[in-house]
Tab-separated table of N, CA and C and ligand atoms in Angstrom:
chain	number	residue	atom	x	y	z
A	1	MET	N	5.867	-15.653	22.830
A	1	MET	CA	5.498	-15.800	21.407
A	1	MET	C	5.508	-14.387	20.723
A	2	ARG	N	5.828	-14.439	19.422
A	2	ARG	CA	5.735	-13.188	18.644
A	2	ARG	C	4.560	-13.320	17.689
A	3	ILE	N	3.768	-12.293	17.627
A	3	ILE	CA	2.624	-12.314	16.688
A	3	ILE	C	2.823	-11.192	15.679
A	4	TYR	N	2.825	-11.558	14.424
A	4	TYR	CA	2.987	-10.600	13.332
A	4	TYR	C	1.672	-10.384	12.660
A	5	LEU	N	1.192	-9.150	12.617
A	5	LEU	CA	-0.052	-8.869	11.898
A	5	LEU	C	0.341	-8.384	10.521
A	6	ILE	N	-0.167	-9.032	9.492
A	6	ILE	CA	0.085	-8.605	8.123
A	6	ILE	C	-1.234	-8.265	7.434
A	7	GLY	N	-1.119	-7.477	6.383
A	7	GLY	CA	-2.336	-7.076	5.682
A	7	GLY	C	-2.105	-5.727	4.991
A	8	MET	N	-3.052	-5.364	4.163
A	8	MET	CA	-2.969	-4.144	3.384
A	8	MET	C	-2.941	-2.877	4.249
A	9	MET	N	-2.457	-1.833	3.674
A	9	MET	CA	-2.600	-0.513	4.293
A	9	MET	C	-4.088	-0.326	4.578
A	10	GLY	N	-4.407	0.182	5.722
A	10	GLY	CA	-5.810	0.433	6.053
A	10	GLY	C	-6.563	-0.810	6.546
A	11	SER	N	-5.851	-1.927	6.751
A	11	SER	CA	-6.578	-3.127	7.201
A	11	SER	C	-6.729	-3.160	8.742
A	12	GLY	N	-6.163	-2.159	9.417
A	12	GLY	CA	-6.361	-2.057	10.863
A	12	GLY	C	-5.344	-2.785	11.681
A	13	LYS	N	-4.143	-3.029	11.125
A	13	LYS	CA	-3.119	-3.774	11.845
A	13	LYS	C	-2.711	-3.050	13.130
A	14	SER	N	-2.527	-1.757	13.083
A	14	SER	CA	-2.063	-0.994	14.254
A	14	SER	C	-3.139	-0.892	15.307
A	15	THR	N	-4.346	-0.562	14.907
A	15	THR	CA	-5.454	-0.402	15.851
A	15	THR	C	-5.747	-1.697	16.539
A	16	LEU	N	-5.925	-2.763	15.718
A	16	LEU	CA	-6.210	-4.088	16.306
A	16	LEU	C	-5.036	-4.599	17.093
A	17	GLY	N	-3.827	-4.351	16.613
A	17	GLY	CA	-2.635	-4.832	17.289
A	17	GLY	C	-2.523	-4.290	18.711
A	18	LYS	N	-2.763	-3.004	18.853
A	18	LYS	CA	-2.720	-2.383	20.199
A	18	LYS	C	-3.716	-3.070	21.169
A	19	GLU	N	-4.905	-3.309	20.690
A	19	GLU	CA	-5.960	-3.918	21.548
A	19	GLU	C	-5.560	-5.368	21.856
A	20	LEU	N	-5.106	-6.083	20.822
A	20	LEU	CA	-4.750	-7.478	20.990
A	20	LEU	C	-3.615	-7.631	21.999
A	21	SER	N	-2.629	-6.702	21.936
A	21	SER	CA	-1.512	-6.810	22.842
A	21	SER	C	-1.995	-6.582	24.295
A	22	LYS	N	-2.959	-5.699	24.495
A	22	LYS	CA	-3.515	-5.493	25.833
A	22	LYS	C	-4.185	-6.763	26.344
A	23	ARG	N	-4.977	-7.396	25.432
A	23	ARG	CA	-5.672	-8.619	25.840
A	23	ARG	C	-4.719	-9.729	26.242
A	24	LEU	N	-3.580	-9.795	25.532
A	24	LEU	CA	-2.592	-10.855	25.785
A	24	LEU	C	-1.577	-10.493	26.853
A	25	GLY	N	-1.535	-9.205	27.234
A	25	GLY	CA	-0.486	-8.743	28.145
A	25	GLY	C	0.844	-8.723	27.472
A	26	TYR	N	0.873	-8.496	26.186
A	26	TYR	CA	2.109	-8.458	25.406
A	26	TYR	C	2.489	-6.972	25.148
A	27	LYS	N	3.716	-6.789	24.700
A	27	LYS	CA	4.157	-5.469	24.210
A	27	LYS	C	3.559	-5.235	22.824
A	28	PHE	N	3.523	-4.040	22.400
A	28	PHE	CA	3.056	-3.741	21.026
A	28	PHE	C	4.099	-2.931	20.281
A	29	ILE	N	4.364	-3.328	19.068
A	29	ILE	CA	5.252	-2.512	18.247
A	29	ILE	C	4.593	-2.246	16.878
A	30	ASP	N	4.570	-0.983	16.502
A	30	ASP	CA	4.151	-0.626	15.140
A	30	ASP	C	5.407	-0.484	14.348
A	31	MET	N	5.575	-1.356	13.354
A	31	MET	CA	6.837	-1.418	12.629
A	31	MET	C	7.177	-0.131	11.885
A	32	ASP	N	6.160	0.475	11.274
A	32	ASP	CA	6.407	1.736	10.547
A	32	ASP	C	6.882	2.837	11.545
A	33	CYS	N	6.231	2.915	12.700
A	33	CYS	CA	6.618	3.941	13.688
A	33	CYS	C	8.046	3.654	14.209
A	34	TYR	N	8.367	2.387	14.376
A	34	TYR	CA	9.692	1.974	14.817
A	34	TYR	C	10.754	2.435	13.823
A	35	ILE	N	10.454	2.229	12.540
A	35	ILE	CA	11.389	2.613	11.470
A	35	ILE	C	11.481	4.133	11.390
A	36	GLU	N	10.372	4.809	11.522
A	36	GLU	CA	10.344	6.299	11.496
A	36	GLU	C	11.246	6.850	12.604
A	37	GLU	N	11.130	6.250	13.809
A	37	GLU	CA	11.931	6.726	14.916
A	37	GLU	C	13.426	6.501	14.657
A	38	LYS	N	13.755	5.297	14.148
A	38	LYS	CA	15.143	4.937	13.876
A	38	LYS	C	15.761	5.889	12.825
A	39	CYS	N	14.935	6.225	11.806
A	39	CYS	CA	15.434	7.042	10.678
A	39	CYS	C	15.210	8.542	10.920
A	40	CYS	N	14.495	8.907	11.977
A	40	CYS	CA	14.107	10.290	12.211
A	40	CYS	C	13.467	10.944	10.979
A	41	LYS	N	12.672	10.151	10.315
A	41	LYS	CA	11.919	10.652	9.145
A	41	LYS	C	10.603	9.893	9.075
A	42	PHE	N	9.613	10.552	8.475
A	42	PHE	CA	8.342	9.885	8.182
A	42	PHE	C	8.542	8.903	7.052
A	43	ILE	N	7.646	7.900	6.963
A	43	ILE	CA	7.750	6.861	5.879
A	43	ILE	C	7.786	7.569	4.514
A	44	ASP	N	6.875	8.501	4.306
A	44	ASP	CA	6.852	9.131	2.953
A	44	ASP	C	8.149	9.889	2.675
A	45	GLU	N	8.797	10.432	3.700
A	45	GLU	CA	10.074	11.096	3.496
A	45	GLU	C	11.195	10.075	3.196
A	46	ILE	N	11.067	8.898	3.842
A	46	ILE	CA	12.067	7.842	3.587
A	46	ILE	C	11.970	7.409	2.094
A	47	PHE	N	10.716	7.199	1.638
A	47	PHE	CA	10.530	6.803	0.238
A	47	PHE	C	11.060	7.905	-0.705
A	48	ARG	N	10.741	9.159	-0.347
A	48	ARG	CA	11.144	10.269	-1.203
A	48	ARG	C	12.641	10.447	-1.248
A	49	ASP	N	13.295	10.327	-0.092
A	49	ASP	CA	14.719	10.642	-0.004
A	49	ASP	C	15.603	9.464	-0.349
A	50	TYR	N	15.194	8.239	0.006
A	50	TYR	CA	16.059	7.079	-0.207
A	50	TYR	C	15.502	6.040	-1.224
A	51	GLY	N	14.176	6.091	-1.442
A	51	GLY	CA	13.560	5.143	-2.374
A	51	GLY	C	13.037	3.888	-1.692
A	52	GLU	N	12.186	3.184	-2.447
A	52	GLU	CA	11.543	1.987	-1.852
A	52	GLU	C	12.499	0.851	-1.528
A	53	GLU	N	13.463	0.683	-2.412
A	53	GLU	CA	14.404	-0.443	-2.208
A	53	GLU	C	15.138	-0.302	-0.884
A	54	TRP	N	15.540	0.911	-0.601
A	54	TRP	CA	16.249	1.214	0.661
A	54	TRP	C	15.346	0.904	1.837
A	55	PHE	N	14.092	1.331	1.707
A	55	PHE	CA	13.130	1.104	2.785
A	55	PHE	C	12.907	-0.394	3.037
A	56	ARG	N	12.842	-1.157	1.939
A	56	ARG	CA	12.633	-2.601	2.053
A	56	ARG	C	13.816	-3.293	2.778
A	57	ALA	N	15.031	-2.772	2.467
A	57	ALA	CA	16.226	-3.354	3.123
A	57	ALA	C	16.173	-3.034	4.598
A	58	PHE	N	15.688	-1.835	4.897
A	58	PHE	CA	15.577	-1.424	6.323
A	58	PHE	C	14.553	-2.288	7.039
A	59	GLU	N	13.466	-2.681	6.301
A	59	GLU	CA	12.473	-3.596	6.876
A	59	GLU	C	13.113	-4.919	7.228
A	60	THR	N	13.991	-5.423	6.356
A	60	THR	CA	14.651	-6.681	6.605
A	60	THR	C	15.466	-6.634	7.881
A	61	ASN	N	16.247	-5.566	8.027
A	61	ASN	CA	17.095	-5.416	9.254
A	61	ASN	C	16.183	-5.307	10.490
A	62	THR	N	15.069	-4.608	10.366
A	62	THR	CA	14.204	-4.425	11.496
A	62	THR	C	13.576	-5.757	11.933
A	63	LEU	N	13.190	-6.580	10.914
A	63	LEU	CA	12.655	-7.914	11.267
A	63	LEU	C	13.711	-8.779	12.007
A	64	GLN	N	14.967	-8.558	11.602
A	64	GLN	CA	16.040	-9.283	12.313
A	64	GLN	C	16.117	-8.887	13.764
A	65	GLU	N	15.936	-7.559	14.018
A	65	GLU	CA	15.962	-7.066	15.421
A	65	GLU	C	14.755	-7.630	16.221
A	66	PHE	N	13.603	-7.731	15.535
A	66	PHE	CA	12.411	-8.201	16.213
A	66	PHE	C	12.541	-9.655	16.701
A	67	LYS	N	13.401	-10.393	16.007
A	67	LYS	CA	13.599	-11.826	16.376
A	67	LYS	C	14.149	-12.007	17.784
A	68	LYS	N	14.731	-10.904	18.304
A	68	LYS	CA	15.283	-11.001	19.661
A	68	LYS	C	14.192	-10.720	20.702
A	69	MET	N	13.022	-10.334	20.238
A	69	MET	CA	11.974	-9.931	21.227
A	69	MET	C	10.992	-11.104	21.445
A	70	ASP	N	10.341	-11.055	22.617
A	70	ASP	CA	9.348	-12.102	22.902
A	70	ASP	C	8.097	-11.441	23.479
A	71	ASP	N	7.005	-12.201	23.455
A	71	ASP	CA	5.707	-11.685	23.966
A	71	ASP	C	5.423	-10.315	23.404
A	72	VAL	N	5.290	-10.266	22.107
A	72	VAL	CA	5.097	-8.996	21.447
A	72	VAL	C	4.158	-9.161	20.239
A	73	VAL	N	3.303	-8.179	20.071
A	73	VAL	CA	2.459	-8.084	18.878
A	73	VAL	C	3.063	-7.056	17.962
A	74	ILE	N	3.347	-7.423	16.712
A	74	ILE	CA	4.009	-6.485	15.785
A	74	ILE	C	3.027	-6.220	14.597
A	75	ALA	N	2.681	-4.948	14.482
A	75	ALA	CA	1.909	-4.545	13.309
A	75	ALA	C	2.913	-4.187	12.184
A	76	THR	N	3.007	-5.057	11.210
A	76	THR	CA	4.010	-4.825	10.138
A	76	THR	C	3.491	-3.810	9.131
A	77	GLY	N	4.405	-3.348	8.265
A	77	GLY	CA	3.984	-2.480	7.143
A	77	GLY	C	3.348	-3.407	6.073
A	78	GLY	N	2.412	-2.871	5.350
A	78	GLY	CA	1.664	-3.654	4.388
A	78	GLY	C	2.445	-4.391	3.309
A	79	GLY	N	3.669	-3.861	3.050
A	79	GLY	CA	4.459	-4.457	1.986
A	79	GLY	C	5.538	-5.407	2.449
A	80	VAL	N	5.502	-5.792	3.700
A	80	VAL	CA	6.586	-6.616	4.258
A	80	VAL	C	6.646	-7.995	3.550
A	81	ILE	N	5.476	-8.365	2.973
A	81	ILE	CA	5.371	-9.679	2.327
A	81	ILE	C	5.947	-9.674	0.905
A	82	LYS	N	6.423	-8.482	0.444
A	82	LYS	CA	6.924	-8.396	-0.933
A	82	LYS	C	8.221	-9.168	-1.091
A	83	ASN	N	8.916	-9.312	0.026
A	83	ASN	CA	10.176	-10.094	0.022
A	83	ASN	C	9.906	-11.460	0.660
A	84	LYS	N	9.898	-12.520	-0.198
A	84	LYS	CA	9.518	-13.826	0.321
A	84	LYS	C	10.473	-14.356	1.391
A	85	LYS	N	11.686	-13.804	1.348
A	85	LYS	CA	12.702	-14.231	2.352
A	85	LYS	C	12.283	-13.795	3.775
A	86	HIS	N	11.411	-12.805	3.807
A	86	HIS	CA	10.975	-12.318	5.160
A	86	HIS	C	10.172	-13.436	5.947
A	87	LYS	N	9.654	-14.393	5.192
A	87	LYS	CA	8.850	-15.409	5.852
A	87	LYS	C	9.691	-16.125	6.939
A	88	LYS	N	10.908	-16.398	6.614
A	88	LYS	CA	11.817	-17.091	7.563
A	88	LYS	C	12.141	-16.192	8.795
A	89	LEU	N	12.198	-14.897	8.471
A	89	LEU	CA	12.574	-13.953	9.576
A	89	LEU	C	11.391	-13.693	10.508
A	90	MET	N	10.179	-13.896	9.969
A	90	MET	CA	9.007	-13.640	10.782
A	90	MET	C	8.612	-14.919	11.493
A	91	ASP	N	9.428	-15.201	12.473
A	91	ASP	CA	9.367	-16.476	13.147
A	91	ASP	C	8.376	-16.314	14.359
A	92	GLY	N	7.176	-16.797	14.167
A	92	GLY	CA	6.126	-16.637	15.169
A	92	GLY	C	4.801	-16.919	14.496
A	93	LYS	N	3.734	-16.344	15.054
A	93	LYS	CA	2.415	-16.530	14.438
A	93	LYS	C	2.116	-15.353	13.495
A	94	CYS	N	1.808	-15.658	12.281
A	94	CYS	CA	1.560	-14.627	11.291
A	94	CYS	C	0.060	-14.548	10.998
A	95	ILE	N	-0.549	-13.443	11.304
A	95	ILE	CA	-2.006	-13.339	11.180
A	95	ILE	C	-2.331	-12.319	10.060
A	96	TYR	N	-3.039	-12.786	9.060
A	96	TYR	CA	-3.427	-11.896	7.966
A	96	TYR	C	-4.794	-11.264	8.265
A	97	LEU	N	-4.838	-9.948	8.324
A	97	LEU	CA	-6.087	-9.235	8.505
A	97	LEU	C	-6.645	-8.911	7.123
A	98	SER	N	-7.667	-9.618	6.753
A	98	SER	CA	-8.218	-9.362	5.416
A	98	SER	C	-9.447	-8.419	5.545
A	99	VAL	N	-9.515	-7.528	4.583
A	99	VAL	CA	-10.589	-6.519	4.545
A	99	VAL	C	-11.064	-6.381	3.123
A	100	PRO	N	-12.377	-6.399	2.839
A	100	PRO	CA	-12.864	-6.211	1.501
A	100	PRO	C	-12.296	-4.946	0.812
A	101	VAL	N	-12.015	-5.049	-0.431
A	101	VAL	CA	-11.372	-3.932	-1.153
A	101	VAL	C	-12.145	-2.650	-1.092
A	102	GLU	N	-13.467	-2.757	-1.123
A	102	GLU	CA	-14.341	-1.536	-1.123
A	102	GLU	C	-14.115	-0.780	0.229
A	103	ILE	N	-13.952	-1.530	1.278
A	103	ILE	CA	-13.753	-0.871	2.624
A	103	ILE	C	-12.352	-0.225	2.656
A	104	LEU	N	-11.371	-0.942	2.107
A	104	LEU	CA	-9.997	-0.396	2.083
A	104	LEU	C	-9.999	0.895	1.263
A	105	GLU	N	-10.689	0.884	0.135
A	105	GLU	CA	-10.696	2.058	-0.752
A	105	GLU	C	-11.342	3.262	0.001
A	106	GLU	N	-12.394	2.961	0.761
A	106	GLU	CA	-13.062	4.034	1.521
A	106	GLU	C	-12.105	4.606	2.583
A	107	ARG	N	-11.449	3.672	3.307
A	107	ARG	CA	-10.580	4.091	4.418
A	107	ARG	C	-9.369	4.900	3.888
A	108	LEU	N	-8.954	4.579	2.699
A	108	LEU	CA	-7.705	5.178	2.204
A	108	LEU	C	-7.941	6.320	1.210
A	109	ALA	N	-9.228	6.634	0.994
A	109	ALA	CA	-9.559	7.609	-0.050
A	109	ALA	C	-8.859	8.933	0.110
A	110	PHE	N	-8.731	9.428	1.327
A	110	PHE	CA	-8.097	10.770	1.503
A	110	PHE	C	-6.726	10.678	2.161
A	111	ASP	N	-6.109	9.510	2.093
A	111	ASP	CA	-4.837	9.318	2.760
A	111	ASP	C	-3.681	9.874	1.875
A	112	ASP	N	-2.852	10.693	2.473
A	112	ASP	CA	-1.716	11.174	1.659
A	112	ASP	C	-0.382	10.828	2.344
A	113	THR	N	-0.421	9.835	3.263
A	113	THR	CA	0.773	9.458	3.968
A	113	THR	C	1.420	8.201	3.396
A	114	ARG	N	0.670	7.513	2.521
A	114	ARG	CA	1.210	6.253	1.954
A	114	ARG	C	1.723	6.512	0.551
A	115	PRO	N	3.075	6.465	0.387
A	115	PRO	CA	3.712	6.825	-0.901
A	115	PRO	C	3.240	5.997	-2.080
A	116	LEU	N	2.987	4.707	-1.836
A	116	LEU	CA	2.618	3.805	-2.956
A	116	LEU	C	1.274	4.200	-3.578
A	117	LEU	N	0.399	4.797	-2.779
A	117	LEU	CA	-0.942	5.132	-3.290
A	117	LEU	C	-0.905	6.358	-4.208
A	118	LYS	N	0.250	7.017	-4.261
A	118	LYS	CA	0.384	8.166	-5.161
A	118	LYS	C	0.486	7.636	-6.591
A	119	LYS	N	0.941	6.380	-6.713
A	119	LYS	CA	1.239	5.851	-8.063
A	119	LYS	C	0.256	4.753	-8.482
A	120	ARG	N	-0.356	4.051	-7.526
A	120	ARG	CA	-1.166	2.894	-7.866
A	120	ARG	C	-2.478	2.860	-7.062
A	121	SER	N	-3.442	2.057	-7.578
A	121	SER	CA	-4.728	1.965	-6.884
A	121	SER	C	-4.627	0.874	-5.805
A	122	VAL	N	-5.471	1.031	-4.806
A	122	VAL	CA	-5.532	0.050	-3.737
A	122	VAL	C	-5.859	-1.288	-4.292
A	123	ARG	N	-6.842	-1.342	-5.237
A	123	ARG	CA	-7.277	-2.601	-5.807
A	123	ARG	C	-6.139	-3.350	-6.493
A	124	SER	N	-5.324	-2.633	-7.286
A	124	SER	CA	-4.270	-3.356	-8.046
A	124	SER	C	-3.218	-3.838	-7.079
A	125	ILE	N	-2.920	-3.087	-6.037
A	125	ILE	CA	-1.909	-3.542	-5.061
A	125	ILE	C	-2.432	-4.776	-4.335
A	126	LEU	N	-3.687	-4.717	-3.916
A	126	LEU	CA	-4.276	-5.862	-3.197
A	126	LEU	C	-4.259	-7.107	-4.051
A	127	GLU	N	-4.703	-6.967	-5.297
A	127	GLU	CA	-4.762	-8.150	-6.164
A	127	GLU	C	-3.425	-8.837	-6.310
A	128	GLU	N	-2.378	-7.993	-6.448
A	128	GLU	CA	-1.035	-8.562	-6.577
A	128	GLU	C	-0.569	-9.259	-5.286
A	129	ARG	N	-1.052	-8.733	-4.153
A	129	ARG	CA	-0.514	-9.185	-2.863
A	129	ARG	C	-1.263	-10.320	-2.210
A	130	ILE	N	-2.529	-10.525	-2.601
A	130	ILE	CA	-3.307	-11.581	-1.886
A	130	ILE	C	-2.561	-12.920	-1.795
A	131	PRO	N	-1.973	-13.405	-2.933
A	131	PRO	CA	-1.225	-14.680	-2.806
A	131	PRO	C	-0.112	-14.611	-1.812
A	132	LEU	N	0.539	-13.490	-1.719
A	132	LEU	CA	1.676	-13.309	-0.780
A	132	LEU	C	1.179	-13.325	0.668
A	133	TYR	N	0.069	-12.578	0.946
A	133	TYR	CA	-0.481	-12.569	2.294
A	133	TYR	C	-0.840	-14.026	2.702
A	134	LYS	N	-1.401	-14.799	1.718
A	134	LYS	CA	-1.780	-16.145	2.010
A	134	LYS	C	-0.554	-17.010	2.293
A	135	TYR	N	0.494	-16.768	1.484
A	135	TYR	CA	1.724	-17.538	1.613
A	135	TYR	C	2.361	-17.310	3.046
A	136	PHE	N	2.252	-16.094	3.506
A	136	PHE	CA	2.882	-15.750	4.770
A	136	PHE	C	2.051	-16.162	6.001
A	137	SER	N	0.714	-16.288	5.817
A	137	SER	CA	-0.102	-16.342	7.033
A	137	SER	C	-0.308	-17.720	7.565
A	138	ASP	N	-0.372	-17.773	8.919
A	138	ASP	CA	-0.753	-19.037	9.620
A	138	ASP	C	-2.264	-18.986	9.876
A	139	LEU	N	-2.795	-17.780	9.872
A	139	LEU	CA	-4.238	-17.618	10.183
A	139	LEU	C	-4.729	-16.381	9.392
A	140	THR	N	-5.919	-16.519	8.802
A	140	THR	CA	-6.534	-15.318	8.142
A	140	THR	C	-7.788	-14.927	8.933
A	141	VAL	N	-7.900	-13.689	9.274
A	141	VAL	CA	-9.108	-13.200	10.000
A	141	VAL	C	-9.649	-11.984	9.276
A	142	GLU	N	-10.950	-11.988	9.045
A	142	GLU	CA	-11.573	-10.824	8.360
A	142	GLU	C	-11.683	-9.717	9.444
A	143	ASN	N	-11.172	-8.556	9.115
A	143	ASN	CA	-11.201	-7.428	10.117
A	143	ASN	C	-12.161	-6.337	9.647
A	144	ILE	N	-13.447	-6.617	9.842
A	144	ILE	CA	-14.431	-5.583	9.552
A	144	ILE	C	-14.856	-5.002	10.877
A	145	ASP	N	-15.209	-5.918	11.808
A	145	ASP	CA	-15.488	-5.514	13.212
A	145	ASP	C	-14.294	-5.966	14.039
A	146	MET	N	-13.549	-4.927	14.611
A	146	MET	CA	-12.292	-5.276	15.316
A	146	MET	C	-12.508	-6.210	16.468
A	147	ASN	N	-13.545	-6.004	17.282
A	147	ASN	CA	-13.704	-6.860	18.468
A	147	ASN	C	-13.981	-8.319	18.115
A	148	GLN	N	-14.785	-8.473	17.026
A	148	GLN	CA	-15.020	-9.833	16.560
A	148	GLN	C	-13.708	-10.468	16.058
A	149	ALA	N	-12.976	-9.715	15.347
A	149	ALA	CA	-11.659	-10.206	14.829
A	149	ALA	C	-10.741	-10.626	15.974
A	150	ILE	N	-10.706	-9.770	17.022
A	150	ILE	CA	-9.836	-10.107	18.176
A	150	ILE	C	-10.312	-11.397	18.841
A	151	ASP	N	-11.641	-11.511	19.015
A	151	ASP	CA	-12.164	-12.748	19.614
A	151	ASP	C	-11.718	-13.976	18.819
A	152	LYS	N	-11.780	-13.883	17.511
A	152	LYS	CA	-11.402	-15.020	16.669
A	152	LYS	C	-9.916	-15.355	16.862
A	153	ILE	N	-9.107	-14.288	16.934
A	153	ILE	CA	-7.664	-14.519	17.119
A	153	ILE	C	-7.412	-15.153	18.440
A	154	MET	N	-8.061	-14.640	19.515
A	154	MET	CA	-7.851	-15.178	20.848
A	154	MET	C	-8.249	-16.665	20.844
A	155	GLU	N	-9.319	-16.981	20.197
A	155	GLU	CA	-9.790	-18.384	20.145
A	155	GLU	C	-8.753	-19.277	19.427
A	156	ALA	N	-8.226	-18.751	18.362
A	156	ALA	CA	-7.233	-19.554	17.606
A	156	ALA	C	-5.943	-19.690	18.351
A	157	LEU	N	-5.635	-18.785	19.210
A	157	LEU	CA	-4.346	-18.815	19.929
A	157	LEU	C	-4.418	-19.749	21.131
A	158	LYS	N	-5.608	-20.160	21.527
A	158	LYS	CA	-5.777	-20.989	22.731
A	158	LYS	C	-4.980	-22.301	22.644
B	201	S3P	C1	3.362	0.009	2.624
B	201	S3P	C2	2.571	0.143	3.731
B	201	S3P	C3	2.820	1.095	4.798
B	201	S3P	C4	4.303	1.516	4.831
B	201	S3P	C5	4.766	1.914	3.463
B	201	S3P	C6	4.609	0.799	2.426
B	201	S3P	C7	3.004	-0.990	1.591
B	201	S3P	O1	2.444	0.553	6.043
B	201	S3P	O2	5.094	0.457	5.314
B	201	S3P	O3	4.031	3.035	3.104
B	201	S3P	O4	3.882	-1.325	0.761
B	201	S3P	O5	1.898	-1.482	1.623
B	201	S3P	P1	0.904	0.383	6.517
B	201	S3P	O6	0.432	-0.938	6.027
B	201	S3P	O7	1.013	0.428	8.023
B	201	S3P	O8	0.145	1.497	5.916
């Protein structure tokens, strides 16, 4: 099975994903790190040098590659849901990690690695995306306490 973790920047997809993959005995892939390695650039450099549209197209190709993998937990980038066509490519269980906006704001307050936060607020991005996260998800789990969230996911996967 392939498990896709979706959710806002700062929602804990990578941290929870690593732990979840250990619990399941699955591989773990951080989609942003995967793209960074392929491009030999950091995400903010990719945005700066090629632009968001190019990055999104690269995300599409990457999702296509992931379809060949099995028994894997994939922490996606927060904006993967911006392209509705990705729903078909994300063939597996899609889990939305939801986190209250105040906590996201706190976690991202001093972050300078996410290019979109240079132009927009966490709150406005989240408001725009909530319907998309819901559209993509098979399961929504609140991720305030990671261990509790993992237990809920394990229970749902039984
Ligand atoms: C983005 C989230 C980032 C990264 C890029 C765009 C977004 O991933 O893919 O900066 O549009 O929300 P994380 O969710 O891992 O921060």
